[in-house]
CSV table of C-alpha atoms in Angstrom, one decimal:
chain,number,residue,atom,x,y,z
A,1,MET,CA,0.0,0.0,0.0
A,2,GLY,CA,1.0,3.6,-0.1
A,3,ILE,CA,0.6,6.6,-2.3
A,4,ASP,CA,0.8,6.1,-6.0
A,5,PRO,CA,4.1,7.7,-7.1
A,6,ALA,CA,2.2,9.6,-9.9
A,7,VAL,CA,0.2,11.6,-7.3
A,8,ARG,CA,2.9,11.9,-4.6
A,9,GLN,CA,3.7,15.5,-3.7
A,10,SER,CA,7.2,16.8,-4.5
A,11,ASP,CA,9.6,17.2,-1.7
A,12,GLY,CA,11.3,20.3,-3.2
A,13,GLY,CA,10.3,23.7,-4.5
A,14,THR,CA,6.9,23.6,-2.7
A,15,GLN,CA,4.9,26.7,-1.8
A,16,THR,CA,2.4,26.9,1.0
A,17,VAL,CA,-1.2,27.3,-0.2
A,18,VAL,CA,-3.8,28.8,2.1
A,19,ALA,CA,-7.5,29.0,1.4
A,20,PHE,CA,-9.7,31.5,3.1
A,21,ASP,CA,-13.5,31.3,3.0
A,22,PHE,CA,-14.8,34.7,2.0
A,23,ASP,CA,-18.2,35.2,3.4
A,24,GLY,CA,-18.2,35.5,7.2
A,25,THR,CA,-14.5,34.8,7.4
A,26,LEU,CA,-12.8,37.7,5.6
A,27,THR,CA,-16.1,39.6,5.7
A,28,ILE,CA,-18.6,40.3,8.6
A,29,ARG,CA,-21.5,38.6,6.7
A,30,ASP,CA,-22.6,37.2,3.3
A,31,SER,CA,-21.4,39.4,0.5
A,32,PHE,CA,-23.8,38.3,-2.2
A,33,THR,CA,-26.9,39.2,-0.2
A,34,GLU,CA,-25.3,42.5,0.8
A,35,PHE,CA,-24.4,43.2,-2.9
A,36,LEU,CA,-28.0,42.5,-4.1
A,37,ARG,CA,-29.5,44.7,-1.4
A,38,TRP,CA,-27.1,47.5,-2.2
A,39,ARG,CA,-27.6,47.2,-5.9
A,40,ALA,CA,-31.4,47.1,-5.7
A,41,GLY,CA,-32.0,49.8,-3.1
A,42,SER,CA,-34.7,49.5,-0.5
A,43,GLY,CA,-37.6,49.5,-2.9
A,44,GLY,CA,-36.0,47.2,-5.4
A,45,TRP,CA,-35.0,44.9,-2.6
A,46,ALA,CA,-38.6,44.6,-1.4
A,47,LEU,CA,-39.9,44.0,-4.9
A,48,GLY,CA,-37.2,41.4,-5.6
A,49,LEU,CA,-38.1,39.5,-2.4
A,50,LEU,CA,-41.8,39.6,-3.5
A,51,ARG,CA,-40.8,38.0,-6.8
A,52,MET,CA,-38.9,35.4,-4.9
A,53,ALA,CA,-41.8,34.5,-2.6
A,54,PRO,CA,-42.4,31.0,-4.0
A,55,ALA,CA,-38.7,30.2,-3.7
A,56,LEU,CA,-38.6,31.6,-0.2
A,57,VAL,CA,-41.5,29.5,0.9
A,58,ALA,CA,-39.8,26.4,-0.7
A,59,TYR,CA,-36.6,27.2,1.1
A,60,LEU,CA,-38.4,27.0,4.4
A,61,GLY,CA,-39.2,23.4,3.6
A,62,ASP,CA,-36.1,22.2,1.8
A,63,ARG,CA,-33.3,24.5,3.0
A,64,ASP,CA,-31.7,24.2,-0.4
A,65,ARG,CA,-29.3,27.1,-0.5
A,66,GLY,CA,-28.4,26.5,-4.1
A,67,ARG,CA,-32.0,26.8,-5.2
A,68,ILE,CA,-32.6,30.0,-3.2
A,69,LYS,CA,-29.4,31.5,-4.6
A,70,ALA,CA,-30.4,30.7,-8.2
A,71,ALA,CA,-33.8,32.3,-7.5
A,72,SER,CA,-32.1,35.4,-6.2
A,73,VAL,CA,-29.8,35.6,-9.3
A,74,ARG,CA,-32.9,35.5,-11.5
A,75,ALA,CA,-34.9,38.0,-9.5
A,76,PHE,CA,-32.1,40.6,-9.0
A,77,LEU,CA,-29.6,40.0,-11.8
A,78,GLY,CA,-31.5,38.4,-14.6
A,79,GLY,CA,-30.7,40.2,-17.9
A,80,VAL,CA,-27.9,42.4,-16.5
A,81,ARG,CA,-24.9,42.7,-18.8
A,82,ARG,CA,-21.6,41.2,-17.6
A,83,GLU,CA,-19.7,44.6,-17.9
A,84,THR,CA,-22.4,46.3,-15.9
A,85,LEU,CA,-22.3,43.6,-13.2
A,86,GLU,CA,-18.5,43.9,-13.0
A,87,ALA,CA,-18.6,47.7,-12.7
A,88,GLU,CA,-21.3,47.6,-10.0
A,89,ALA,CA,-19.4,44.9,-8.1
A,90,GLN,CA,-16.3,47.1,-8.1
A,91,ALA,CA,-18.3,50.1,-6.9
A,92,PHE,CA,-19.9,48.0,-4.2
A,93,ALA,CA,-16.5,46.7,-3.0
A,94,ASP,CA,-15.1,50.3,-2.9
A,95,HIS,CA,-18.1,51.5,-1.0
A,96,ILE,CA,-18.4,48.8,1.6
A,97,TRP,CA,-14.8,47.8,2.2
A,98,PRO,CA,-14.0,49.8,5.4
A,99,ARG,CA,-16.9,48.5,7.4
A,100,PHE,CA,-17.3,45.0,5.7
A,101,MET,CA,-13.9,43.4,6.0
A,102,ARG,CA,-12.8,41.8,9.3
A,103,SER,CA,-9.6,43.4,10.5
A,104,ASP,CA,-8.5,40.2,12.4
A,105,ALA,CA,-9.0,38.1,9.2
A,106,LEU,CA,-7.2,40.7,7.1
A,107,ALA,CA,-4.2,40.6,9.5
A,108,CYS,CA,-4.1,36.8,9.1
A,109,TRP,CA,-4.4,37.1,5.3
A,110,ASN,CA,-1.5,39.6,5.3
A,111,ASP,CA,0.6,37.4,7.6
A,112,TRP,CA,0.3,34.5,5.1
A,113,GLY,CA,1.2,36.9,2.3
A,114,ALA,CA,4.3,38.0,4.1
A,115,LYS,CA,5.3,34.4,4.4
A,116,GLY,CA,5.1,34.0,0.6
A,117,ALA,CA,2.0,31.7,0.7
A,118,HIS,CA,-0.2,31.3,-2.3
A,119,ARG,CA,-3.5,32.7,-1.1
A,120,VAL,CA,-6.8,31.5,-2.4
A,121,ILE,CA,-10.3,32.8,-1.7
A,122,VAL,CA,-13.1,30.2,-1.7
A,123,THR,CA,-16.7,31.3,-1.9
A,124,ALA,CA,-20.1,30.1,-2.9
A,125,SER,CA,-20.8,33.7,-4.1
A,126,PRO,CA,-20.5,34.6,-7.8
A,127,THR,CA,-16.9,35.2,-8.8
A,128,GLN,CA,-18.0,38.4,-10.5
A,129,THR,CA,-19.1,40.0,-7.2
A,130,VAL,CA,-16.1,38.8,-5.2
A,131,ALA,CA,-13.4,39.5,-7.8
A,132,PRO,CA,-13.0,43.2,-6.8
A,133,PHE,CA,-12.3,42.1,-3.2
A,134,ALA,CA,-9.9,39.4,-4.4
A,135,ARG,CA,-8.0,41.9,-6.5
A,136,ARG,CA,-7.7,44.4,-3.7
A,137,LEU,CA,-6.5,41.6,-1.3
A,138,GLY,CA,-3.9,40.4,-3.8
A,139,ALA,CA,-5.3,36.9,-4.0
A,140,GLU,CA,-3.5,34.5,-6.3
A,141,ASN,CA,-6.8,32.6,-7.1
A,142,LEU,CA,-10.5,32.9,-6.6
A,143,LEU,CA,-12.8,29.9,-6.5
A,144,GLY,CA,-16.4,30.7,-6.6
A,145,THR,CA,-19.8,30.2,-8.3
A,146,ALA,CA,-19.8,30.9,-12.0
A,147,LEU,CA,-22.8,32.8,-13.3
A,148,ALA,CA,-24.4,31.8,-16.6
A,149,PHE,CA,-24.5,34.4,-19.4
A,150,ASP,CA,-26.4,34.3,-22.7
A,151,SER,CA,-25.0,35.0,-26.2
A,152,ASP,CA,-25.5,38.8,-25.5
A,153,ASP,CA,-23.4,38.5,-22.3
A,154,ARG,CA,-26.4,39.0,-20.0
A,155,VAL,CA,-26.9,37.1,-16.8
A,156,THR,CA,-29.3,34.1,-17.1
A,157,GLY,CA,-28.6,32.3,-13.9
């Protein structure tokens, strides 16, 4: 028994890789919900929640986070152009950064960076909405949910 030599890790030239969860670890709460609320404004947020009523009722029974997230993408982002979404995500990150990021987690993030670690952000949120934060943090990689876009580059889900 043992590890197949083809998948054995190298003993030399390795770099430490650290992965940080984004929502609730680097931030004080879920970033996607906060982004949708910020983008929609109070009236738009209320209307979007009304459109999501069937999905919200279903969520009470099945607790399927993927299904409720898909419904929120359709209700709040359906038809939005990719470039618009990316610009709004950047504006949101710039606006909310000072009060949204956890200073203790940022200190840990920076400590790992000072040690030369390869830092990865992992999130269930759409990569388009987290990318501005990842760039500002200097993340080497971002692993998140990929939104679907149609041939006109508009969000479909």
